Tab-separated table of C-alpha atoms and ligand atoms in Angstrom:
chain	number	residue	atom	x	y	z
A	1	MET	CA	-6.168	-10.054	28.331
A	2	LEU	CA	-3.905	-7.024	28.667
A	3	ARG	CA	-3.373	-5.342	25.289
A	4	THR	CA	-1.789	-2.174	23.929
A	5	LYS	CA	-4.240	0.159	22.243
A	6	ILE	CA	-3.619	3.237	20.094
A	7	VAL	CA	-5.988	5.763	21.646
A	8	SER	CA	-5.123	8.756	19.468
A	9	THR	CA	-3.008	9.896	16.531
A	10	GLY	CA	-1.516	13.173	15.323
A	11	SER	CA	0.751	14.286	12.512
A	12	TYR	CA	2.572	17.307	11.210
A	13	LEU	CA	3.973	18.206	7.795
A	14	PRO	CA	6.131	21.306	7.210
A	15	GLU	CA	4.517	23.999	5.058
A	16	ARG	CA	7.054	24.107	2.238
A	17	ILE	CA	6.097	21.859	-0.693
A	18	LEU	CA	8.839	20.754	-3.101
A	19	SER	CA	7.350	19.539	-6.384
A	20	ASN	CA	8.840	17.247	-9.009
A	21	SER	CA	8.921	20.148	-11.462
A	22	GLU	CA	11.143	22.125	-9.070
A	23	LEU	CA	13.463	19.109	-8.815
A	24	GLU	CA	13.683	19.071	-12.624
A	25	LYS	CA	15.478	22.426	-12.294
A	26	MET	CA	17.880	21.126	-9.626
A	27	VAL	CA	19.085	17.767	-11.055
A	28	ASP	CA	18.858	15.794	-14.302
A	29	THR	CA	15.451	14.225	-13.663
A	30	SER	CA	11.842	14.486	-14.808
A	31	ASP	CA	8.389	14.451	-13.263
A	32	GLN	CA	7.667	11.443	-15.495
A	33	TRP	CA	10.664	9.421	-14.206
A	34	ILE	CA	9.919	10.183	-10.547
A	35	THR	CA	6.194	9.468	-10.931
A	36	GLU	CA	6.648	6.209	-12.853
A	37	ARG	CA	9.521	4.843	-10.743
A	38	THR	CA	8.304	5.949	-7.296
A	39	GLY	CA	4.744	7.363	-7.317
A	40	ILE	CA	5.996	10.566	-5.639
A	41	LYS	CA	4.697	13.935	-6.939
A	42	GLU	CA	5.739	16.266	-4.112
A	43	ARG	CA	7.269	16.220	-0.638
A	44	ARG	CA	7.439	18.567	2.359
A	45	ILE	CA	10.659	20.288	3.443
A	46	ALA	CA	11.335	21.599	6.957
A	47	SER	CA	12.453	25.218	7.335
A	48	ASN	CA	16.055	25.965	8.318
A	49	ASP	CA	15.103	26.450	11.954
A	50	GLN	CA	12.971	23.278	12.256
A	51	ALA	CA	14.617	20.200	13.775
A	52	VAL	CA	13.105	16.759	14.387
A	53	SER	CA	11.856	17.671	17.881
A	54	ASP	CA	9.922	20.653	16.458
A	55	LEU	CA	8.040	18.429	14.012
A	56	ALA	CA	7.583	15.764	16.721
A	57	PHE	CA	6.210	18.432	19.093
A	58	GLU	CA	3.449	19.493	16.673
A	59	ALA	CA	2.373	15.890	15.990
A	60	SER	CA	2.488	14.991	19.713
A	61	LYS	CA	0.481	18.057	20.755
A	62	LEU	CA	-2.308	16.981	18.405
A	63	ALA	CA	-2.250	13.369	19.639
A	64	LEU	CA	-2.407	14.560	23.286
A	65	GLU	CA	-5.307	16.932	22.539
A	66	ARG	CA	-7.251	14.189	20.770
A	67	ALA	CA	-6.656	11.748	23.644
A	68	GLN	CA	-7.764	14.540	26.014
A	69	ILE	CA	-4.819	13.976	28.307
A	70	SER	CA	-2.067	16.196	29.649
A	71	ALA	CA	1.595	15.730	28.765
A	72	LYS	CA	2.134	15.106	32.499
A	73	ASP	CA	0.137	11.848	32.145
A	74	ILE	CA	2.740	10.342	29.791
A	75	GLU	CA	5.110	7.819	31.417
A	76	LEU	CA	7.436	7.145	28.488
A	77	ILE	CA	8.355	8.937	25.237
A	78	ILE	CA	9.926	6.982	22.384
A	79	VAL	CA	11.093	8.868	19.299
A	80	ALA	CA	11.957	6.803	16.220
A	81	THR	CA	14.299	8.819	14.018
A	82	ILE	CA	17.543	8.728	12.043
A	83	THR	CA	17.734	12.529	11.810
A	84	GLY	CA	17.562	13.571	15.469
A	85	ASP	CA	18.254	17.142	16.583
A	86	MET	CA	21.806	16.146	17.666
A	87	PRO	CA	23.669	12.999	18.812
A	88	VAL	CA	23.206	13.937	22.494
A	89	PRO	CA	20.753	14.550	24.093
A	90	SER	CA	18.119	12.380	22.457
A	91	SER	CA	15.296	14.067	20.559
A	92	GLY	CA	13.018	12.237	23.015
A	93	CYS	CA	14.476	14.293	25.898
A	94	ILE	CA	14.210	17.539	23.906
A	95	LEU	CA	10.585	16.682	23.053
A	96	GLN	CA	9.856	15.830	26.711
A	97	ASP	CA	10.953	19.319	27.710
A	98	LYS	CA	9.003	21.045	24.918
A	99	LEU	CA	5.824	19.176	25.894
A	100	GLY	CA	6.331	19.577	29.639
A	101	ALA	CA	6.032	15.793	30.007
A	102	VAL	CA	7.826	15.965	33.348
A	103	ASN	CA	6.832	12.451	34.470
A	104	ALA	CA	8.097	10.658	31.375
A	105	ALA	CA	11.342	8.843	30.663
A	106	ALA	CA	12.458	9.471	27.087
A	107	PHE	CA	14.768	7.970	24.502
A	108	ASP	CA	15.293	7.594	20.736
A	109	ILE	CA	15.517	4.484	18.602
A	110	ASN	CA	17.174	4.016	15.231
A	111	ALA	CA	15.656	1.449	12.882
A	112	ALA	CA	15.396	3.747	9.840
A	113	CYS	CA	12.094	3.327	7.987
A	114	SER	CA	11.031	0.469	10.291
A	115	GLY	CA	11.496	2.709	13.343
A	116	PHE	CA	7.821	3.308	14.083
A	117	ILE	CA	6.964	-0.404	14.194
A	118	TYR	CA	10.135	-1.089	16.222
A	119	GLY	CA	8.835	1.562	18.629
A	120	LEU	CA	5.436	-0.155	18.743
A	121	SER	CA	7.194	-3.387	19.661
A	122	ILE	CA	9.043	-1.717	22.562
A	123	ALA	CA	5.924	0.105	23.767
A	124	ASN	CA	3.871	-3.087	23.539
A	125	ALA	CA	6.409	-5.017	25.627
A	126	TYR	CA	6.456	-2.300	28.322
A	127	ILE	CA	2.669	-2.087	28.456
A	128	LYS	CA	2.004	-5.837	28.404
A	129	SER	CA	4.534	-6.404	31.174
A	130	GLY	CA	2.830	-3.743	33.311
A	131	VAL	CA	5.836	-1.405	33.487
A	132	TYR	CA	4.040	1.550	31.846
A	133	LYS	CA	0.359	2.263	31.140
A	134	ARG	CA	0.629	5.270	28.825
A	135	ILE	CA	3.314	5.881	26.191
A	136	LEU	CA	3.853	8.543	23.520
A	137	LEU	CA	5.452	7.068	20.399
A	138	VAL	CA	6.623	9.409	17.636
A	139	GLY	CA	8.189	8.818	14.224
A	140	ALA	CA	9.839	12.032	13.037
A	141	GLU	CA	12.381	12.882	10.352
A	142	VAL	CA	14.067	15.867	8.751
A	143	LEU	CA	15.733	13.894	5.967
A	144	SER	CA	16.086	17.004	3.788
A	145	LYS	CA	19.039	18.135	5.922
A	146	PHE	CA	20.917	14.879	5.193
A	147	THR	CA	20.051	14.731	1.508
A	148	ASN	CA	22.607	15.389	-1.198
A	149	TRP	CA	20.605	17.763	-3.388
A	150	LYS	CA	22.996	17.090	-6.271
A	151	ASP	CA	22.377	13.300	-6.243
A	152	ARG	CA	19.330	12.470	-8.367
A	153	ASN	CA	19.383	8.876	-7.097
A	154	THR	CA	18.295	9.973	-3.619
A	155	CYS	CA	17.133	13.603	-3.582
A	156	VAL	CA	13.860	12.879	-5.388
A	157	LEU	CA	12.814	10.293	-2.787
A	158	PHE	CA	12.759	11.811	0.669
A	159	GLY	CA	10.531	14.197	2.612
A	160	ASP	CA	10.151	15.606	6.138
A	161	GLY	CA	7.342	15.063	8.655
A	162	ALA	CA	6.228	13.573	11.950
A	163	GLY	CA	3.478	11.301	13.247
A	164	ALA	CA	2.600	10.481	16.857
A	165	VAL	CA	0.404	8.015	18.712
A	166	ILE	CA	-0.648	7.638	22.342
A	167	LEU	CA	-0.624	4.014	23.479
A	168	GLU	CA	-2.481	2.784	26.542
A	169	ALA	CA	-3.054	-0.475	28.382
A	170	THR	CA	-6.531	-1.950	27.840
A	171	ASP	CA	-8.427	-5.072	28.900
A	172	GLY	CA	-10.628	-5.044	25.791
A	173	ASP	CA	-10.059	-6.946	22.557
A	174	GLN	CA	-8.970	-3.891	20.542
A	175	GLY	CA	-5.279	-3.148	20.167
A	176	ILE	CA	-2.071	-4.763	18.980
A	177	TYR	CA	-2.473	-8.455	18.075
A	178	SER	CA	1.062	-9.003	16.856
A	179	VAL	CA	4.170	-6.952	16.275
A	180	ASP	CA	7.304	-8.491	14.771
A	181	ILE	CA	10.668	-6.910	14.079
A	182	TYR	CA	13.633	-8.231	12.073
A	183	SER	CA	17.157	-7.127	11.097
A	184	ASP	CA	19.973	-8.209	8.787
A	185	GLY	CA	23.098	-6.122	9.331
A	186	SER	CA	24.939	-7.906	6.529
A	187	PHE	CA	23.055	-5.535	4.175
A	188	ALA	CA	24.237	-2.423	6.056
A	189	ASN	CA	25.997	-1.109	2.941
A	190	LEU	CA	22.746	-0.809	0.941
A	191	LEU	CA	21.507	2.221	2.845
A	192	ASN	CA	23.637	4.311	5.151
A	193	LEU	CA	24.725	7.727	6.302
A	194	PRO	CA	28.408	7.026	6.872
A	195	GLY	CA	29.620	10.290	8.432
A	196	GLY	CA	29.213	11.852	11.853
A	197	GLY	CA	29.548	8.746	13.994
A	198	SER	CA	32.590	7.161	15.653
A	199	LYS	CA	33.643	5.407	12.434
A	200	ASN	CA	33.860	8.579	10.356
A	201	PRO	CA	33.668	11.473	12.824
A	202	PRO	CA	32.971	14.927	11.408
A	203	SER	CA	36.119	16.386	9.847
A	204	PRO	CA	37.081	18.528	6.844
A	205	GLU	CA	37.790	15.186	5.137
A	206	SER	CA	34.331	13.729	5.900
A	207	LEU	CA	32.726	16.908	4.560
A	208	LYS	CA	34.859	16.832	1.427
A	209	ASN	CA	33.941	13.182	0.809
A	210	GLU	CA	30.209	13.964	1.325
A	211	LEU	CA	29.866	11.358	4.082
A	212	HIS	CA	27.101	13.284	5.882
A	213	TYR	CA	24.444	12.485	3.299
A	214	LEU	CA	22.119	9.498	3.105
A	215	GLN	CA	23.387	7.046	0.489
A	216	MET	CA	21.369	4.214	-1.000
A	217	LYS	CA	21.880	1.440	-3.517
A	218	GLY	CA	18.269	1.867	-4.615
A	219	ASN	CA	17.826	-0.962	-7.042
A	220	GLU	CA	19.425	-3.620	-4.792
A	221	THR	CA	17.391	-2.359	-1.827
A	222	PHE	CA	14.251	-2.478	-3.968
A	223	LYS	CA	14.727	-6.167	-4.809
A	224	VAL	CA	15.345	-7.239	-1.195
A	225	ALA	CA	12.402	-5.082	-0.033
A	226	VAL	CA	9.871	-6.634	-2.413
A	227	LYS	CA	10.895	-10.215	-1.586
A	228	THR	CA	11.101	-9.652	2.163
A	229	LEU	CA	7.821	-7.738	2.479
A	230	GLU	CA	5.870	-10.312	0.472
A	231	GLN	CA	6.992	-13.030	2.903
A	232	LEU	CA	6.465	-10.788	5.918
A	233	VAL	CA	2.821	-9.889	5.263
A	234	ILE	CA	1.891	-13.510	4.522
A	235	SER	CA	3.567	-14.766	7.713
A	236	THR	CA	1.815	-12.005	9.724
A	237	ILE	CA	-1.691	-12.960	8.608
A	238	GLU	CA	-0.958	-16.691	9.005
A	239	LYS	CA	0.375	-16.154	12.507
A	240	ASN	CA	-2.845	-14.334	13.465
A	241	ASN	CA	-5.099	-16.954	11.850
A	242	ILE	CA	-6.835	-14.394	9.671
A	243	LYS	CA	-7.268	-14.025	5.905
A	244	SER	CA	-6.157	-11.015	3.905
A	245	SER	CA	-9.853	-10.371	3.181
A	246	ASP	CA	-10.234	-9.692	6.945
A	247	ILE	CA	-7.900	-6.685	6.692
A	248	LYS	CA	-9.691	-3.375	6.254
A	249	LEU	CA	-6.606	-1.338	5.435
A	250	LEU	CA	-2.949	-2.048	4.694
A	251	ILE	CA	-0.785	0.843	5.927
A	252	PRO	CA	2.672	0.316	4.425
A	253	HIS	CA	5.840	2.333	4.816
A	254	GLN	CA	5.724	4.861	1.966
A	255	ALA	CA	8.972	4.310	0.048
A	256	ASN	CA	7.876	3.350	-3.446
A	257	LEU	CA	4.452	2.748	-5.011
A	258	ARG	CA	5.805	-0.263	-6.905
A	259	ILE	CA	6.926	-1.916	-3.633
A	260	ILE	CA	3.542	-1.119	-2.048
A	261	SER	CA	1.619	-2.526	-5.050
A	262	ALA	CA	3.707	-5.717	-5.072
A	263	THR	CA	3.006	-6.294	-1.366
A	264	ALA	CA	-0.728	-5.649	-1.785
A	265	SER	CA	-0.846	-7.918	-4.805
A	266	ARG	CA	0.836	-10.761	-2.843
A	267	LEU	CA	-1.999	-10.394	-0.309
A	268	GLY	CA	-4.580	-10.312	-3.119
A	269	MET	CA	-5.639	-6.868	-1.867
A	270	ASP	CA	-7.085	-4.259	-4.178
A	271	MET	CA	-5.292	-0.864	-3.948
A	272	SER	CA	-8.552	0.652	-2.638
A	273	ARG	CA	-7.724	-1.105	0.654
A	274	VAL	CA	-4.180	0.298	0.793
A	275	MET	CA	-3.251	3.614	2.395
A	276	VAL	CA	-1.038	5.583	0.005
A	277	ASN	CA	0.124	9.154	0.602
A	278	LEU	CA	3.686	9.076	-0.734
A	279	ASN	CA	2.492	11.100	-3.735
A	280	LYS	CA	2.179	14.044	-1.300
A	281	CYS	CA	4.826	13.211	1.320
A	282	GLY	CA	7.634	11.235	-0.350
A	283	ASN	CA	9.529	8.791	1.847
A	284	THR	CA	9.566	10.213	5.390
A	285	SER	CA	11.330	7.143	6.856
A	286	ALA	CA	10.198	6.479	10.465
A	287	ALA	CA	7.461	9.116	10.146
A	288	SER	CA	5.696	7.616	7.148
A	289	ILE	CA	3.495	5.039	8.885
A	290	PRO	CA	2.222	7.272	11.721
A	291	ILE	CA	1.530	10.085	9.208
A	292	ALA	CA	-0.393	7.661	6.961
A	293	LEU	CA	-2.184	6.172	9.981
A	294	ASP	CA	-3.281	9.628	11.136
A	295	GLU	CA	-4.608	10.436	7.671
A	296	ALA	CA	-6.463	7.097	7.574
A	297	VAL	CA	-8.064	7.778	10.964
A	298	THR	CA	-8.992	11.406	10.347
A	299	SER	CA	-10.400	10.682	6.872
A	300	GLY	CA	-12.616	7.913	8.271
A	301	ARG	CA	-10.917	5.008	6.485
A	302	ILE	CA	-10.635	3.012	9.714
A	303	GLU	CA	-13.479	2.258	12.102
A	304	LYS	CA	-13.714	0.537	15.462
A	305	ASN	CA	-12.867	-3.201	15.330
A	306	ASP	CA	-11.283	-3.015	11.839
A	307	TYR	CA	-8.077	-4.998	11.364
A	308	ILE	CA	-5.209	-2.907	10.006
A	309	LEU	CA	-1.857	-4.272	8.895
A	310	LEU	CA	1.289	-2.137	9.160
A	311	GLU	CA	4.542	-3.082	7.418
A	312	ALA	CA	7.900	-1.417	6.889
A	313	PHE	CA	11.321	-1.974	5.390
A	314	GLY	CA	14.408	0.178	5.762
A	315	GLY	CA	18.064	0.771	6.461
A	316	GLY	CA	19.852	-1.732	8.657
A	317	LEU	CA	18.427	-3.587	6.946
A	318	THR	CA	15.367	-3.734	9.147
A	319	TRP	CA	11.795	-4.801	8.512
A	320	ALA	CA	8.718	-5.115	10.686
A	321	SER	CA	4.969	-5.692	10.755
A	322	ALA	CA	2.066	-5.205	13.129
A	323	LEU	CA	-1.544	-6.380	13.131
A	324	ILE	CA	-3.901	-4.098	15.040
A	325	LYS	CA	-7.621	-4.342	15.770
A	326	TRP	CA	-8.733	-0.709	15.797
B	1	LIG	N1	15.810	10.814	-12.528
B	1	LIG	C1	16.120	10.232	-13.700
B	1	LIG	N2	16.849	9.109	-13.797
B	1	LIG	C2	17.282	8.556	-12.635
B	1	LIG	C3	17.000	9.109	-11.384
B	1	LIG	C4	16.221	10.292	-11.344
B	1	LIG	N3	15.888	10.899	-10.197
B	1	LIG	N4	17.555	8.340	-10.430
B	1	LIG	C5	18.158	7.330	-11.049
B	1	LIG	N5	18.016	7.455	-12.394
B	1	LIG	C6	18.510	6.577	-13.458
B	1	LIG	C7	19.699	5.754	-13.017
B	1	LIG	O1	20.890	6.488	-13.143
B	1	LIG	C8	19.622	4.588	-13.969
B	1	LIG	O2	20.170	4.966	-15.196
B	1	LIG	P1	21.074	3.942	-16.054
B	1	LIG	O3	20.141	2.810	-16.385
B	1	LIG	O4	21.507	4.773	-17.196
B	1	LIG	O5	22.190	3.532	-15.124
B	1	LIG	C9	18.116	4.396	-14.181
B	1	LIG	O6	17.515	5.638	-13.782
B	1	LIG	C10	17.525	3.269	-13.360
B	1	LIG	O7	17.985	3.372	-12.029
B	1	LIG	P2	17.581	2.326	-10.937
B	1	LIG	O8	18.260	2.691	-9.647
B	1	LIG	O9	17.790	0.942	-11.453
B	1	LIG	O10	16.004	2.594	-10.816
B	1	LIG	P3	14.918	1.823	-9.996
B	1	LIG	O11	13.843	1.415	-10.899
B	1	LIG	O12	15.516	0.789	-9.090
B	1	LIG	O13	14.320	3.007	-9.081
B	1	LIG	C11	14.445	3.708	-6.771
B	1	LIG	C12	15.146	3.659	-8.139
B	1	LIG	C13	13.200	4.558	-6.936
B	1	LIG	C14	15.379	4.332	-5.775
B	1	LIG	C15	14.043	2.281	-6.335
B	1	LIG	O14	15.124	1.412	-6.530
B	1	LIG	C16	13.599	2.183	-4.885
B	1	LIG	O15	12.549	2.662	-4.515
B	1	LIG	N6	14.379	1.463	-4.058
B	1	LIG	C17	13.971	1.075	-2.692
B	1	LIG	C18	13.954	2.222	-1.742
B	1	LIG	C19	13.633	1.719	-0.357
B	1	LIG	O16	12.662	1.020	-0.131
B	1	LIG	N7	14.492	2.058	0.613
B	1	LIG	C20	14.298	1.571	1.971
B	1	LIG	C21	13.621	2.574	2.809
B	1	LIG	S1	14.480	4.112	2.896
B	1	LIG	C22	15.116	4.286	4.548
B	1	LIG	O17	15.245	3.335	5.306
B	1	LIG	C23	15.603	5.684	4.945
């Protein structure tokens, strides 16, 4: 049976670390509040001259090296991001040029924090239908440039980074077993970045009204996230006829430790079987799962034939899951 297999991973985090104690000096917050409410201790911040494609390039270079293939072997590049270099061209095209991936088509997708799993779904469909055999999928974000550093409700949450995977067609039994994506646009107002598009184009007015920053109704989003993700992970394991005890590692989107714990608890999974790195990275939106996956692989937490479960929830609203046999 033709399957889609992740053959290599790579990730990149900018050098600059922003700690909770530094944030205490910027807004009315405390290390204790941030740690207790989110689990985040520090996050990485891109330098002024780093855009999404620069972070994506570093992560992709590593994934290509580890797969021992040339950029010219890539047939398609998908970049999941909500903080692309610019509206046009896509960050995928800019990345294609930086990598020298001259034989690849390239585009971006926007599904906020669910973007990486949405990208997996697209890549899986292309590979299973025989259209492409080798795809580079990247989740990359520079959220710090769209963060209102005076708004304590959001500025303590986000971080910058990128993660990349190379996906290939395989006849073996390793690879993606299921990937499911969902949306509910009626919740669009819970998490948005209202300025800069055709509804509120950039103008002195949009700048004055601070429309170019990410805005979130955190508590309402939290409640929908917990409920939705609990149902999602149960339906994913039922659909695959496995038990949660069969899963070696849960790799959730890294938004909030309380959301992650609630999801793991619904599965009856001990936190030792859950990949958590938001303490170091914050919420990196579409980049969080591929960064966590890369850390899980390179630290030896996943071995051949292990089942891993990915899940995400984000702006849109969107949510998504994938079951993979490594
Ligand atoms: N420091 C101190 N106090 C704060 C801070 C802060 N940084 N931020 C908010 N508060 C205050 C609030 O003002 C409020 O005070 P009040 O009771 O006097 O009004 C109090 O803390 C509680 O605020 P809540 O918003 O109710 O806190 P909550 O426990 O919900 O935690 C959080 C907030 C961390 C944002 C949480 O709701 C959350 O994680 N939400 C989900 C995020 C998510 O999953 N988003 C989707 C993915 S992101 C993407 O797609 C880009």
